[in-house]
PDB file of C-alpha atoms in Angstrom:
ATOM      1  CA  VAL A   1       8.516  28.508  14.979  1.00 46.00           C
ATOM      2  CA  GLY A   2      10.762  25.593  15.752  1.00 48.00           C
ATOM      3  CA  TYR A   3       7.974  23.010  16.207  1.00 44.00           C
ATOM      4  CA  ARG A   4       8.230  19.719  14.432  1.00 48.00           C
ATOM      5  CA  LEU A   5       4.997  18.084  13.234  1.00 46.00           C
ATOM      6  CA  HIS A   6       4.840  15.560  16.079  1.00 45.00           C
ATOM      7  CA  ASP A   7       5.240  18.404  18.610  1.00 47.00           C
ATOM      8  CA  LEU A   8       2.136  20.144  17.269  1.00 46.00           C
ATOM      9  CA  ARG A   9      -0.009  17.040  17.666  1.00 50.00           C
ATOM     10  CA  ALA A  10       0.630  17.031  21.407  1.00 46.00           C
ATOM     11  CA  VAL A  11      -0.744  20.564  21.839  1.00 53.00           C
ATOM     12  CA  ASP A  12      -4.491  21.108  22.145  1.00 69.00           C
ATOM     13  CA  LEU A  13      -4.802  24.322  20.181  1.00 83.00           C
ATOM     14  CA  VAL A  14      -8.580  24.592  20.577  1.00 84.00           C
ATOM     15  CA  GLY A  15      -8.556  24.351  24.369  1.00 86.00           C
ATOM     16  CA  GLU A  16      -5.682  26.789  24.598  1.00 88.00           C
ATOM     17  CA  ALA A  17      -7.400  29.299  22.291  1.00 91.00           C
ATOM     18  CA  LEU A  18     -10.708  29.037  24.176  1.00 92.00           C
ATOM     19  CA  GLY A  19      -8.892  29.569  27.466  1.00 92.00           C
ATOM     20  CA  ARG A  20      -7.386  32.782  26.097  1.00 93.00           C
ATOM     21  CA  VAL A  21     -10.868  34.191  25.438  1.00 94.00           C
ATOM     22  CA  GLY A  22     -12.200  33.324  28.891  1.00 95.00           C
ATOM     23  CA  VAL A  23     -13.686  29.846  28.454  1.00 96.00           C
ATOM     24  CA  GLU A  24     -12.971  27.724  31.525  1.00 96.00           C
ATOM     25  CA  GLN A  25     -12.255  24.072  30.787  1.00 95.00           C
ATOM     26  CA  VAL A  26     -14.555  21.656  32.631  1.00 96.00           C
ATOM     27  CA  PHE A  27     -13.163  18.476  31.070  1.00 95.00           C
ATOM     28  CA  HIS A  28     -11.013  17.312  28.186  1.00 94.00           C
ATOM     29  CA  LYS A  29     -10.738  13.712  27.004  1.00 94.00           C
ATOM     30  CA  VAL A  30     -13.251  11.076  27.930  1.00 94.00           C
ATOM     31  CA  ALA A  31     -12.875   7.314  28.290  1.00 95.00           C
ATOM     32  CA  MET A  32     -14.715   6.345  25.116  1.00 95.00           C
ATOM     33  CA  LYS A  33     -13.805   5.229  21.630  1.00 95.00           C
ATOM     34  CA  PRO A  34     -14.370   6.836  19.272  1.00 94.00           C
ATOM     35  CA  GLY A  35     -14.583  10.336  20.673  1.00 92.00           C
ATOM     36  CA  LYS A  36     -11.878  10.510  23.331  1.00 93.00           C
ATOM     37  CA  PRO A  37     -10.674  14.077  22.590  1.00 92.00           C
ATOM     38  CA  VAL A  38     -14.006  15.792  23.402  1.00 93.00           C
ATOM     39  CA  TRP A  39     -13.472  19.154  25.118  1.00 95.00           C
ATOM     40  CA  PHE A  40     -16.061  20.962  27.244  1.00 96.00           C
ATOM     41  CA  GLY A  41     -15.962  24.318  28.962  1.00 96.00           C
ATOM     42  CA  ARG A  42     -18.049  27.212  30.207  1.00 96.00           C
ATOM     43  CA  ALA A  43     -17.948  30.945  29.734  1.00 96.00           C
ATOM     44  CA  GLY A  44     -20.434  32.274  32.253  1.00 95.00           C
ATOM     45  CA  GLU A  45     -23.713  30.587  31.354  1.00 93.00           C
ATOM     46  CA  ARG A  46     -22.518  29.607  27.880  1.00 94.00           C
ATOM     47  CA  LEU A  47     -21.543  26.016  27.240  1.00 95.00           C
ATOM     48  CA  VAL A  48     -18.710  25.373  24.797  1.00 96.00           C
ATOM     49  CA  PHE A  49     -18.049  22.002  23.178  1.00 96.00           C
ATOM     50  CA  GLY A  50     -14.924  21.120  21.241  1.00 94.00           C
ATOM     51  CA  LEU A  51     -15.597  17.998  19.193  1.00 94.00           C
ATOM     52  CA  PRO A  52     -12.914  15.742  17.698  1.00 92.00           C
ATOM     53  CA  GLY A  53     -11.830  16.260  14.102  1.00 90.00           C
ATOM     54  CA  ASN A  54     -12.449  12.732  12.841  1.00 92.00           C
ATOM     55  CA  PRO A  55     -16.021  12.500  11.552  1.00 91.00           C
ATOM     56  CA  VAL A  56     -17.163   9.397  13.456  1.00 92.00           C
ATOM     57  CA  SER A  57     -15.642  10.705  16.701  1.00 93.00           C
ATOM     58  CA  CYS A  58     -17.319  14.044  16.099  1.00 93.00           C
ATOM     59  CA  TRP A  59     -20.694  12.395  15.483  1.00 91.00           C
ATOM     60  CA  VAL A  60     -20.429  10.250  18.640  1.00 91.00           C
ATOM     61  CA  GLY A  61     -19.505  13.363  20.673  1.00 92.00           C
ATOM     62  CA  LEU A  62     -22.482  15.198  19.189  1.00 92.00           C
ATOM     63  CA  GLU A  63     -24.864  12.368  20.106  1.00 87.00           C
ATOM     64  CA  VAL A  64     -23.477  11.712  23.587  1.00 89.00           C
ATOM     65  CA  PHE A  65     -22.822  15.277  24.779  1.00 92.00           C
ATOM     66  CA  VAL A  66     -24.137  18.064  22.543  1.00 93.00           C
ATOM     67  CA  ARG A  67     -27.599  16.812  21.552  1.00 89.00           C
ATOM     68  CA  PRO A  68     -28.644  16.076  25.182  1.00 90.00           C
ATOM     69  CA  ALA A  69     -27.285  19.450  26.337  1.00 93.00           C
ATOM     70  CA  LEU A  70     -29.204  21.336  23.638  1.00 92.00           C
ATOM     71  CA  ALA A  71     -32.397  19.424  24.410  1.00 91.00           C
ATOM     72  CA  ARG A  72     -32.152  20.166  28.135  1.00 90.00           C
ATOM     73  CA  LEU A  73     -31.358  23.827  27.501  1.00 92.00           C
ATOM     74  CA  SER A  74     -34.422  23.959  25.245  1.00 93.00           C
ATOM     75  CA  GLY A  75     -36.573  22.711  28.099  1.00 93.00           C
ATOM     76  CA  LEU A  76     -37.534  19.426  26.487  1.00 91.00           C
ATOM     77  CA  PRO A  77     -38.468  16.668  28.914  1.00 88.00           C
ATOM     78  CA  GLU A  78     -35.926  13.861  29.043  1.00 84.00           C
ATOM     79  CA  ALA A  79     -38.403  11.393  27.539  1.00 81.00           C
ATOM     80  CA  ALA A  80     -38.511  13.527  24.370  1.00 79.00           C
ATOM     81  CA  TRP A  81     -34.778  13.383  23.640  1.00 78.00           C
ATOM     82  CA  ARG A  82     -33.189  10.450  25.466  1.00 80.00           C
ATOM     83  CA  ARG A  83     -32.691   7.451  23.247  1.00 79.00           C
ATOM     84  CA  PRO A  84     -32.930   4.433  25.527  1.00 85.00           C
ATOM     85  CA  LEU A  85     -30.357   1.698  25.119  1.00 92.00           C
ATOM     86  CA  ARG A  86     -31.593  -1.673  23.966  1.00 96.00           C
ATOM     87  CA  LEU A  87     -30.318  -5.140  24.752  1.00 98.00           C
ATOM     88  CA  GLY A  88     -29.357  -7.616  22.067  1.00 98.00           C
ATOM     89  CA  ARG A  89     -27.062 -10.556  21.484  1.00 98.00           C
ATOM     90  CA  TRP A  90     -23.584 -10.309  20.012  1.00 98.00           C
ATOM     91  CA  ALA A  91     -23.204 -12.373  16.834  1.00 97.00           C
ATOM     92  CA  GLY A  92     -19.899 -10.957  15.676  1.00 92.00           C
ATOM     93  CA  ALA A  93     -16.261 -11.822  16.115  1.00 94.00           C
ATOM     94  CA  GLU A  94     -14.702 -11.587  19.560  1.00 96.00           C
ATOM     95  CA  THR A  95     -13.764  -8.030  20.484  1.00 95.00           C
ATOM     96  CA  ARG A  96     -10.612  -7.042  22.284  1.00 94.00           C
ATOM     97  CA  PRO A  97     -10.684  -5.295  25.640  1.00 95.00           C
ATOM     98  CA  LEU A  98      -9.814  -1.597  25.870  1.00 95.00           C
ATOM     99  CA  ASP A  99      -9.388   0.656  28.882  1.00 96.00           C
ATOM    100  CA  ARG A 100     -12.323   2.807  27.727  1.00 95.00           C
ATOM    101  CA  GLU A 101     -15.892   2.307  26.549  1.00 95.00           C
ATOM    102  CA  GLN A 102     -16.155   1.259  22.913  1.00 95.00           C
ATOM    103  CA  ASN A 103     -18.967   2.321  20.602  1.00 93.00           C
ATOM    104  CA  LEU A 104     -18.727  -0.207  17.781  1.00 93.00           C
ATOM    105  CA  PRO A 105     -20.667   0.455  14.586  1.00 94.00           C
ATOM    106  CA  ALA A 106     -22.809  -2.642  14.117  1.00 96.00           C
ATOM    107  CA  ARG A 107     -25.606  -4.033  11.990  1.00 97.00           C
ATOM    108  CA  VAL A 108     -28.724  -5.276  13.779  1.00 97.00           C
ATOM    109  CA  THR A 109     -30.753  -8.205  12.478  1.00 97.00           C
ATOM    110  CA  GLN A 110     -33.508 -10.167  14.138  1.00 97.00           C
ATOM    111  CA  ALA A 111     -32.708 -13.811  14.914  1.00 96.00           C
ATOM    112  CA  ALA A 112     -35.238 -16.623  14.521  1.00 97.00           C
ATOM    113  CA  ASP A 113     -35.950 -16.455  18.265  1.00 97.00           C
ATOM    114  CA  GLY A 114     -36.893 -12.764  17.960  1.00 97.00           C
ATOM    115  CA  VAL A 115     -33.771 -11.397  19.669  1.00 97.00           C
ATOM    116  CA  ASP A 116     -31.854  -8.533  18.064  1.00 98.00           C
ATOM    117  CA  GLU A 117     -28.437  -9.781  16.993  1.00 98.00           C
ATOM    118  CA  LEU A 118     -25.524  -7.439  16.406  1.00 98.00           C
ATOM    119  CA  GLU A 119     -22.432  -7.863  14.310  1.00 96.00           C
ATOM    120  CA  ALA A 120     -19.712  -5.250  13.826  1.00 93.00           C
ATOM    121  CA  VAL A 121     -19.551  -3.662  10.373  1.00 94.00           C
ATOM    122  CA  ARG A 122     -16.221  -3.349   8.601  1.00 91.00           C
ATOM    123  CA  TRP A 123     -14.802   0.061   9.283  1.00 86.00           C
ATOM    124  CA  GLN A 124     -11.391   1.620   9.409  1.00 90.00           C
ATOM    125  CA  GLY A 125     -11.766   3.721  12.556  1.00 88.00           C
ATOM    126  CA  SER A 126     -12.995   7.161  13.472  1.00 89.00           C
ATOM    127  CA  GLY A 127     -12.325   8.681  10.059  1.00 87.00           C
ATOM    128  CA  ASP A 128     -14.483   6.133   8.210  1.00 90.00           C
ATOM    129  CA  LEU A 129     -17.914   7.626   7.511  1.00 90.00           C
ATOM    130  CA  VAL A 130     -18.621   5.012   4.841  1.00 91.00           C
ATOM    131  CA  GLY A 131     -18.162   2.262   7.417  1.00 89.00           C
ATOM    132  CA  LEU A 132     -20.470   4.064   9.837  1.00 91.00           C
ATOM    133  CA  SER A 133     -23.080   4.427   7.088  1.00 93.00           C
ATOM    134  CA  ARG A 134     -23.348   0.601   6.967  1.00 93.00           C
ATOM    135  CA  ALA A 135     -24.289   0.476  10.660  1.00 95.00           C
ATOM    136  CA  SER A 136     -27.750   0.541  12.206  1.00 95.00           C
ATOM    137  CA  ALA A 137     -26.508   0.706  15.811  1.00 95.00           C
ATOM    138  CA  LEU A 138     -23.582   1.358  18.094  1.00 94.00           C
ATOM    139  CA  ALA A 139     -22.753  -1.680  20.217  1.00 96.00           C
ATOM    140  CA  ILE A 140     -21.536  -0.469  23.606  1.00 96.00           C
ATOM    141  CA  VAL A 141     -18.675  -2.412  25.149  1.00 97.00           C
ATOM    142  CA  PRO A 142     -17.760  -1.354  28.717  1.00 96.00           C
ATOM    143  CA  PRO A 143     -14.089  -0.741  29.559  1.00 97.00           C
ATOM    144  CA  GLY A 144     -12.057  -3.913  29.954  1.00 97.00           C
ATOM    145  CA  GLU A 145     -14.801  -6.193  28.644  1.00 97.00           C
ATOM    146  CA  VAL A 146     -14.772  -8.591  25.705  1.00 97.00           C
ATOM    147  CA  LEU A 147     -17.788  -9.546  23.594  1.00 97.00           C
ATOM    148  CA  ARG A 148     -18.018 -13.114  22.371  1.00 97.00           C
ATOM    149  CA  ALA A 149     -20.677 -14.648  20.144  1.00 97.00           C
ATOM    150  CA  GLY A 150     -23.834 -15.165  22.195  1.00 97.00           C
ATOM    151  CA  ASP A 151     -23.015 -12.521  24.834  1.00 98.00           C
ATOM    152  CA  PRO A 152     -25.665  -9.936  25.710  1.00 98.00           C
ATOM    153  CA  VAL A 153     -24.764  -6.463  24.461  1.00 98.00           C
ATOM    154  CA  ARG A 154     -26.288  -3.036  25.043  1.00 97.00           C
ATOM    155  CA  PHE A 155     -26.731  -0.978  21.908  1.00 97.00           C
ATOM    156  CA  GLN A 156     -27.925   2.398  20.698  1.00 93.00           C
ATOM    157  CA  PRO A 157     -29.945   2.274  17.466  1.00 93.00           C
ATOM    158  CA  ILE A 158     -28.903   4.912  14.941  1.00 89.00           C
ATOM    159  CA  ALA A 159     -30.734   6.241  11.930  1.00 69.00           C
TER     160      ALA A 159
END
């Protein structure tokens, strides 16, 4: 229809299609990596989530947005579904600052002093499920911050 490939990438087809059937967009794109292109809308009382296409981004969106929403809609008390963040110590290479929250797949080990230490696993980005499978946690790096060896780091254990 006259579109070149790079033109199609700039168009959010899912949000546009949902809008055509009466779903009102609440938000699109969040300041986190991976998972930035999450889409959320409502159609009356129905909640509609559009998760990113890359598998790691999709999984993070599911954990951060969809699972808590389903639990609350099911009437579960927050204590039954919220996974509290833990605090550990960064033992990996220095990270680089980004303008959004980073969720870095990491491996957790216990140091001799009993503190959980985290080190990033090798992964190739949001399409790398194999890399994610090596992780036992997501290290959470706030926007604009850098982690250096020895720094405290919040993390979310994953199964």
